[in-house]
Amino acid sequence: MKRRELIKGIGLGALIFPVTAWSKEMFEHNSYLDNQSKAILDLISSTFIPEGKQKGAKGVGVVLYLDRYVQDCLNKNEQEKVQSGIDFLKTQGFALKSQAEREQMLLSLKGNESQQWFYDFVRNQTILAYTNSEYVQTNFYGYVMAPGFFKGCEKV
């Protein structure tokens, strides 16, 4: 029977490809950017979405998403653009500035044609990573992993 062959194939596939859960620890071990660049990228994302009563970009771990995105989804040319944007902010002393000064520096990137792509990329990906994080999905959007609960002991 074809059912039995299918069940054997599924069982064998489950042994070969075990399912693992994603966590922050998995992102930390495989890093594309160096620690100093990740710190600058973390400051950039926390400038866009600062900490307050709720977690901001830093508390959610947006920098881990950005690091993995740059590593896996961008081509070499775009990776170089990201690194040059980070290096430019390093030379400007971005890490030593206050929140308001960092905001002004990022807005000045928006006006510069050579840095416009970097500004748009980091801003868009920071917002995307934050709004798709588990924290925001469960606390603000009411996401439930498996909706539609079964109650077997209800009277009919």
PDB file of N, CA and C in Angstrom, residues 20-94:
ATOM      1  N   THR A  20      13.917  21.755  15.412  1.00  0.00           N
ATOM      2  CA  THR A  20      14.446  22.498  16.550  1.00  0.00           C
ATOM      3  C   THR A  20      13.766  23.847  16.629  1.00  0.00           C
ATOM      4  N   ALA A  21      13.669  24.385  17.797  1.00  0.00           N
ATOM      5  CA  ALA A  21      13.042  25.686  18.000  1.00  0.00           C
ATOM      6  C   ALA A  21      14.074  26.790  17.848  1.00  0.00           C
ATOM      7  N   TRP A  22      13.641  27.960  17.371  1.00  0.00           N
ATOM      8  CA  TRP A  22      14.520  29.119  17.246  1.00  0.00           C
ATOM      9  C   TRP A  22      14.558  29.872  18.551  1.00  0.00           C
ATOM     10  N   SER A  23      15.724  30.365  18.908  1.00  0.00           N
ATOM     11  CA  SER A  23      15.865  31.173  20.116  1.00  0.00           C
ATOM     12  C   SER A  23      16.967  32.198  19.899  1.00  0.00           C
ATOM     13  N   LYS A  24      17.074  33.137  20.815  1.00  0.00           N
ATOM     14  CA  LYS A  24      18.112  34.165  20.717  1.00  0.00           C
ATOM     15  C   LYS A  24      19.509  33.547  20.752  1.00  0.00           C
ATOM     16  N   GLU A  25      19.678  32.484  21.504  1.00  0.00           N
ATOM     17  CA  GLU A  25      20.992  31.862  21.639  1.00  0.00           C
ATOM     18  C   GLU A  25      21.499  31.329  20.306  1.00  0.00           C
ATOM     19  N   MET A  26      20.610  30.893  19.442  1.00  0.00           N
ATOM     20  CA  MET A  26      21.032  30.376  18.138  1.00  0.00           C
ATOM     21  C   MET A  26      21.577  31.497  17.259  1.00  0.00           C
ATOM     22  N   PHE A  27      21.056  32.696  17.403  1.00  0.00           N
ATOM     23  CA  PHE A  27      21.538  33.826  16.619  1.00  0.00           C
ATOM     24  C   PHE A  27      22.896  34.307  17.109  1.00  0.00           C
ATOM     25  N   GLU A  28      23.161  34.199  18.396  1.00  0.00           N
ATOM     26  CA  GLU A  28      24.376  34.768  18.966  1.00  0.00           C
ATOM     27  C   GLU A  28      25.635  34.025  18.541  1.00  0.00           C
ATOM     28  N   HIS A  29      25.549  32.734  18.281  1.00  0.00           N
ATOM     29  CA  HIS A  29      26.746  31.960  17.984  1.00  0.00           C
ATOM     30  C   HIS A  29      27.275  32.179  16.573  1.00  0.00           C
ATOM     31  N   ASN A  30      26.398  32.452  15.633  1.00  0.00           N
ATOM     32  CA  ASN A  30      26.803  32.611  14.243  1.00  0.00           C
ATOM     33  C   ASN A  30      26.604  34.066  13.848  1.00  0.00           C
ATOM     34  N   SER A  31      27.647  34.862  13.945  1.00  0.00           N
ATOM     35  CA  SER A  31      27.540  36.294  13.714  1.00  0.00           C
ATOM     36  C   SER A  31      28.347  36.706  12.491  1.00  0.00           C
ATOM     37  N   TYR A  32      27.760  37.578  11.680  1.00  0.00           N
ATOM     38  CA  TYR A  32      28.452  38.091  10.498  1.00  0.00           C
ATOM     39  C   TYR A  32      29.260  39.337  10.856  1.00  0.00           C
ATOM     40  N   LEU A  33      28.664  40.251  11.596  1.00  0.00           N
ATOM     41  CA  LEU A  33      29.325  41.499  11.960  1.00  0.00           C
ATOM     42  C   LEU A  33      30.177  41.309  13.210  1.00  0.00           C
ATOM     43  N   ASP A  34      31.223  42.123  13.337  1.00  0.00           N
ATOM     44  CA  ASP A  34      32.035  42.067  14.548  1.00  0.00           C
ATOM     45  C   ASP A  34      31.279  42.753  15.692  1.00  0.00           C
ATOM     46  N   ASN A  35      31.772  42.603  16.908  1.00  0.00           N
ATOM     47  CA  ASN A  35      31.062  43.103  18.084  1.00  0.00           C
ATOM     48  C   ASN A  35      30.882  44.617  18.073  1.00  0.00           C
ATOM     49  N   GLN A  36      31.872  45.341  17.588  1.00  0.00           N
ATOM     50  CA  GLN A  36      31.773  46.798  17.549  1.00  0.00           C
ATOM     51  C   GLN A  36      30.707  47.237  16.540  1.00  0.00           C
ATOM     52  N   SER A  37      30.657  46.592  15.401  1.00  0.00           N
ATOM     53  CA  SER A  37      29.638  46.919  14.394  1.00  0.00           C
ATOM     54  C   SER A  37      28.249  46.549  14.891  1.00  0.00           C
ATOM     55  N   LYS A  38      28.135  45.414  15.592  1.00  0.00           N
ATOM     56  CA  LYS A  38      26.845  45.033  16.158  1.00  0.00           C
ATOM     57  C   LYS A  38      26.392  46.033  17.216  1.00  0.00           C
ATOM     58  N   ALA A  39      27.341  46.574  17.989  1.00  0.00           N
ATOM     59  CA  ALA A  39      26.979  47.563  19.002  1.00  0.00           C
ATOM     60  C   ALA A  39      26.449  48.838  18.351  1.00  0.00           C
ATOM     61  N   ILE A  40      27.072  49.269  17.255  1.00  0.00           N
ATOM     62  CA  ILE A  40      26.590  50.453  16.536  1.00  0.00           C
ATOM     63  C   ILE A  40      25.218  50.181  15.936  1.00  0.00           C
ATOM     64  N   LEU A  41      25.039  49.010  15.345  1.00  0.00           N
ATOM     65  CA  LEU A  41      23.747  48.647  14.765  1.00  0.00           C
ATOM     66  C   LEU A  41      22.671  48.548  15.839  1.00  0.00           C
ATOM     67  N   ASP A  42      23.040  48.090  17.020  1.00  0.00           N
ATOM     68  CA  ASP A  42      22.108  48.032  18.141  1.00  0.00           C
ATOM     69  C   ASP A  42      21.705  49.440  18.577  1.00  0.00           C
ATOM     70  N   LEU A  43      22.654  50.363  18.606  1.00  0.00           N
ATOM     71  CA  LEU A  43      22.336  51.752  18.939  1.00  0.00           C
ATOM     72  C   LEU A  43      21.435  52.396  17.881  1.00  0.00           C
ATOM     73  N   ILE A  44      21.681  52.074  16.623  1.00  0.00           N
ATOM     74  CA  ILE A  44      20.839  52.620  15.558  1.00  0.00           C
ATOM     75  C   ILE A  44      19.405  52.127  15.724  1.00  0.00           C
ATOM     76  N   SER A  45      19.238  50.825  15.917  1.00  0.00           N
ATOM     77  CA  SER A  45      17.879  50.280  16.048  1.00  0.00           C
ATOM     78  C   SER A  45      17.195  50.774  17.311  1.00  0.00           C
ATOM     79  N   SER A  46      17.959  50.952  18.402  1.00  0.00           N
ATOM     80  CA  SER A  46      17.337  51.472  19.624  1.00  0.00           C
ATOM     81  C   SER A  46      17.079  52.966  19.534  1.00  0.00           C
ATOM     82  N   THR A  47      17.693  53.659  18.575  1.00  0.00           N
ATOM     83  CA  THR A  47      17.361  55.057  18.327  1.00  0.00           C
ATOM     84  C   THR A  47      16.026  55.134  17.594  1.00  0.00           C
ATOM     85  N   PHE A  48      15.785  54.228  16.677  1.00  0.00           N
ATOM     86  CA  PHE A  48      14.504  54.203  15.974  1.00  0.00           C
ATOM     87  C   PHE A  48      13.365  53.782  16.900  1.00  0.00           C
ATOM     88  N   ILE A  49      13.577  52.751  17.713  1.00  0.00           N
ATOM     89  CA  ILE A  49      12.542  52.257  18.633  1.00  0.00           C
ATOM     90  C   ILE A  49      13.163  52.176  20.024  1.00  0.00           C
ATOM     91  N   PRO A  50      13.106  53.271  20.794  1.00  0.00           N
ATOM     92  CA  PRO A  50      13.761  53.286  22.110  1.00  0.00           C
ATOM     93  C   PRO A  50      12.973  52.506  23.160  1.00  0.00           C
ATOM     94  N   GLU A  51      13.667  52.183  24.230  1.00  0.00           N
ATOM     95  CA  GLU A  51      13.036  51.516  25.370  1.00  0.00           C
ATOM     96  C   GLU A  51      12.133  52.519  26.087  1.00  0.00           C
ATOM     97  N   GLY A  52      11.070  52.038  26.642  1.00  0.00           N
ATOM     98  CA  GLY A  52      10.151  52.869  27.405  1.00  0.00           C
ATOM     99  C   GLY A  52       9.463  51.999  28.426  1.00  0.00           C
ATOM    100  N   LYS A  53       8.147  52.154  28.562  1.00  0.00           N
ATOM    101  CA  LYS A  53       7.397  51.266  29.443  1.00  0.00           C
ATOM    102  C   LYS A  53       7.389  49.844  28.882  1.00  0.00           C
ATOM    103  N   GLN A  54       7.408  49.744  27.555  1.00  0.00           N
ATOM    104  CA  GLN A  54       7.512  48.454  26.895  1.00  0.00           C
ATOM    105  C   GLN A  54       8.930  48.273  26.359  1.00  0.00           C
ATOM    106  N   LYS A  55       9.229  47.048  26.003  1.00  0.00           N
ATOM    107  CA  LYS A  55      10.547  46.763  25.424  1.00  0.00           C
ATOM    108  C   LYS A  55      10.700  47.502  24.098  1.00  0.00           C
ATOM    109  N   GLY A  56      11.903  47.962  23.854  1.00  0.00           N
ATOM    110  CA  GLY A  56      12.219  48.577  22.572  1.00  0.00           C
ATOM    111  C   GLY A  56      12.972  47.600  21.694  1.00  0.00           C
ATOM    112  N   ALA A  57      13.647  48.133  20.699  1.00  0.00           N
ATOM    113  CA  ALA A  57      14.384  47.288  19.760  1.00  0.00           C
ATOM    114  C   ALA A  57      15.517  46.538  20.451  1.00  0.00           C
ATOM    115  N   LYS A  58      16.138  47.178  21.438  1.00  0.00           N
ATOM    116  CA  LYS A  58      17.243  46.528  22.153  1.00  0.00           C
ATOM    117  C   LYS A  58      16.735  45.355  23.001  1.00  0.00           C
ATOM    118  N   GLY A  59      15.624  45.537  23.677  1.00  0.00           N
ATOM    119  CA  GLY A  59      15.070  44.490  24.531  1.00  0.00           C
ATOM    120  C   GLY A  59      14.555  43.290  23.762  1.00  0.00           C
ATOM    121  N   VAL A  60      14.085  43.514  22.557  1.00  0.00           N
ATOM    122  CA  VAL A  60      13.556  42.435  21.732  1.00  0.00           C
ATOM    123  C   VAL A  60      14.679  41.662  21.049  1.00  0.00           C
ATOM    124  N   GLY A  61      15.800  42.320  20.807  1.00  0.00           N
ATOM    125  CA  GLY A  61      16.935  41.673  20.154  1.00  0.00           C
ATOM    126  C   GLY A  61      16.943  41.872  18.645  1.00  0.00           C
ATOM    127  N   VAL A  62      16.545  43.055  18.208  1.00  0.00           N
ATOM    128  CA  VAL A  62      16.481  43.358  16.779  1.00  0.00           C
ATOM    129  C   VAL A  62      17.851  43.240  16.125  1.00  0.00           C
ATOM    130  N   VAL A  63      18.912  43.570  16.851  1.00  0.00           N
ATOM    131  CA  VAL A  63      20.251  43.526  16.252  1.00  0.00           C
ATOM    132  C   VAL A  63      20.627  42.106  15.826  1.00  0.00           C
ATOM    133  N   LEU A  64      20.145  41.096  16.516  1.00  0.00           N
ATOM    134  CA  LEU A  64      20.422  39.715  16.131  1.00  0.00           C
ATOM    135  C   LEU A  64      19.742  39.379  14.802  1.00  0.00           C
ATOM    136  N   TYR A  65      18.519  39.884  14.637  1.00  0.00           N
ATOM    137  CA  TYR A  65      17.818  39.701  13.367  1.00  0.00           C
ATOM    138  C   TYR A  65      18.548  40.422  12.237  1.00  0.00           C
ATOM    139  N   LEU A  66      18.955  41.671  12.495  1.00  0.00           N
ATOM    140  CA  LEU A  66      19.637  42.452  11.461  1.00  0.00           C
ATOM    141  C   LEU A  66      20.952  41.794  11.048  1.00  0.00           C
ATOM    142  N   ASP A  67      21.693  41.299  12.020  1.00  0.00           N
ATOM    143  CA  ASP A  67      22.963  40.628  11.726  1.00  0.00           C
ATOM    144  C   ASP A  67      22.733  39.413  10.832  1.00  0.00           C
ATOM    145  N   ARG A  68      21.755  38.593  11.177  1.00  0.00           N
ATOM    146  CA  ARG A  68      21.464  37.403  10.384  1.00  0.00           C
ATOM    147  C   ARG A  68      20.935  37.788   9.004  1.00  0.00           C
ATOM    148  N   TYR A  69      20.137  38.852   8.929  1.00  0.00           N
ATOM    149  CA  TYR A  69      19.591  39.290   7.648  1.00  0.00           C
ATOM    150  C   TYR A  69      20.709  39.756   6.719  1.00  0.00           C
ATOM    151  N   VAL A  70      21.644  40.521   7.245  1.00  0.00           N
ATOM    152  CA  VAL A  70      22.772  40.993   6.436  1.00  0.00           C
ATOM    153  C   VAL A  70      23.592  39.805   5.949  1.00  0.00           C
ATOM    154  N   GLN A  71      23.781  38.818   6.788  1.00  0.00           N
ATOM    155  CA  GLN A  71      24.581  37.650   6.436  1.00  0.00           C
ATOM    156  C   GLN A  71      23.901  36.789   5.375  1.00  0.00           C
ATOM    157  N   ASP A  72      22.617  36.519   5.547  1.00  0.00           N
ATOM    158  CA  ASP A  72      21.950  35.522   4.712  1.00  0.00           C
ATOM    159  C   ASP A  72      21.196  36.085   3.509  1.00  0.00           C
ATOM    160  N   CYS A  73      20.730  37.322   3.577  1.00  0.00           N
ATOM    161  CA  CYS A  73      19.809  37.808   2.553  1.00  0.00           C
ATOM    162  C   CYS A  73      20.379  38.880   1.628  1.00  0.00           C
ATOM    163  N   LEU A  74      21.486  39.480   1.975  1.00  0.00           N
ATOM    164  CA  LEU A  74      22.049  40.537   1.146  1.00  0.00           C
ATOM    165  C   LEU A  74      23.217  40.014   0.324  1.00  0.00           C
ATOM    166  N   ASN A  75      23.390  40.592  -0.866  1.00  0.00           N
ATOM    167  CA  ASN A  75      24.543  40.216  -1.673  1.00  0.00           C
ATOM    168  C   ASN A  75      25.774  41.000  -1.195  1.00  0.00           C
ATOM    169  N   LYS A  76      26.914  40.706  -1.767  1.00  0.00           N
ATOM    170  CA  LYS A  76      28.176  41.312  -1.305  1.00  0.00           C
ATOM    171  C   LYS A  76      28.155  42.836  -1.421  1.00  0.00           C
ATOM    172  N   ASN A  77      27.586  43.355  -2.504  1.00  0.00           N
ATOM    173  CA  ASN A  77      27.529  44.799  -2.694  1.00  0.00           C
ATOM    174  C   ASN A  77      26.710  45.467  -1.589  1.00  0.00           C
ATOM    175  N   GLU A  78      25.557  44.884  -1.250  1.00  0.00           N
ATOM    176  CA  GLU A  78      24.712  45.437  -0.203  1.00  0.00           C
ATOM    177  C   GLU A  78      25.352  45.271   1.175  1.00  0.00           C
ATOM    178  N   GLN A  79      26.054  44.153   1.398  1.00  0.00           N
ATOM    179  CA  GLN A  79      26.763  43.963   2.658  1.00  0.00           C
ATOM    180  C   GLN A  79      27.836  45.029   2.839  1.00  0.00           C
ATOM    181  N   GLU A  80      28.509  45.382   1.754  1.00  0.00           N
ATOM    182  CA  GLU A  80      29.522  46.437   1.826  1.00  0.00           C
ATOM    183  C   GLU A  80      28.892  47.792   2.110  1.00  0.00           C
ATOM    184  N   LYS A  81      27.699  48.033   1.558  1.00  0.00           N
ATOM    185  CA  LYS A  81      26.987  49.289   1.848  1.00  0.00           C
ATOM    186  C   LYS A  81      26.633  49.384   3.326  1.00  0.00           C
ATOM    187  N   VAL A  82      26.175  48.270   3.889  1.00  0.00           N
ATOM    188  CA  VAL A  82      25.829  48.257   5.323  1.00  0.00           C
ATOM    189  C   VAL A  82      27.082  48.507   6.157  1.00  0.00           C
ATOM    190  N   GLN A  83      28.163  47.823   5.824  1.00  0.00           N
ATOM    191  CA  GLN A  83      29.404  47.999   6.586  1.00  0.00           C
ATOM    192  C   GLN A  83      29.943  49.413   6.444  1.00  0.00           C
ATOM    193  N   SER A  84      29.849  50.012   5.256  1.00  0.00           N
ATOM    194  CA  SER A  84      30.336  51.386   5.092  1.00  0.00           C
ATOM    195  C   SER A  84      29.469  52.371   5.854  1.00  0.00           C
ATOM    196  N   GLY A  85      28.157  52.125   5.935  1.00  0.00           N
ATOM    197  CA  GLY A  85      27.289  52.979   6.740  1.00  0.00           C
ATOM    198  C   GLY A  85      27.621  52.896   8.216  1.00  0.00           C
ATOM    199  N   ILE A  86      27.890  51.690   8.687  1.00  0.00           N
ATOM    200  CA  ILE A  86      28.273  51.504  10.090  1.00  0.00           C
ATOM    201  C   ILE A  86      29.619  52.165  10.351  1.00  0.00           C
ATOM    202  N   ASP A  87      30.573  51.987   9.449  1.00  0.00           N
ATOM    203  CA  ASP A  87      31.895  52.602   9.614  1.00  0.00           C
ATOM    204  C   ASP A  87      31.811  54.118   9.604  1.00  0.00           C
ATOM    205  N   PHE A  88      30.944  54.671   8.765  1.00  0.00           N
ATOM    206  CA  PHE A  88      30.759  56.122   8.728  1.00  0.00           C
ATOM    207  C   PHE A  88      30.255  56.635  10.075  1.00  0.00           C
ATOM    208  N   LEU A  89      29.286  55.925  10.661  1.00  0.00           N
ATOM    209  CA  LEU A  89      28.759  56.352  11.963  1.00  0.00           C
ATOM    210  C   LEU A  89      29.789  56.169  13.070  1.00  0.00           C
ATOM    211  N   LYS A  90      30.648  55.148  12.960  1.00  0.00           N
ATOM    212  CA  LYS A  90      31.728  54.970  13.945  1.00  0.00           C
ATOM    213  C   LYS A  90      32.661  56.174  13.929  1.00  0.00           C
ATOM    214  N   THR A  91      33.034  56.616  12.731  1.00  0.00           N
ATOM    215  CA  THR A  91      33.978  57.744  12.627  1.00  0.00           C
ATOM    216  C   THR A  91      33.357  59.050  13.113  1.00  0.00           C
ATOM    217  N   GLN A  92      32.040  59.145  13.082  1.00  0.00           N
ATOM    218  CA  GLN A  92      31.354  60.352  13.540  1.00  0.00           C
ATOM    219  C   GLN A  92      31.105  60.345  15.050  1.00  0.00           C
ATOM    220  N   GLY A  93      31.485  59.273  15.728  1.00  0.00           N
ATOM    221  CA  GLY A  93      31.294  59.184  17.174  1.00  0.00           C
ATOM    222  C   GLY A  93      29.849  58.936  17.566  1.00  0.00           C
ATOM    223  N   PHE A  94      29.149  58.109  16.792  1.00  0.00           N
ATOM    224  CA  PHE A  94      27.727  57.839  17.015  1.00  0.00           C
ATOM    225  C   PHE A  94      27.453  57.269  18.400  1.00  0.00           C
TER     226      PHE A  94
END
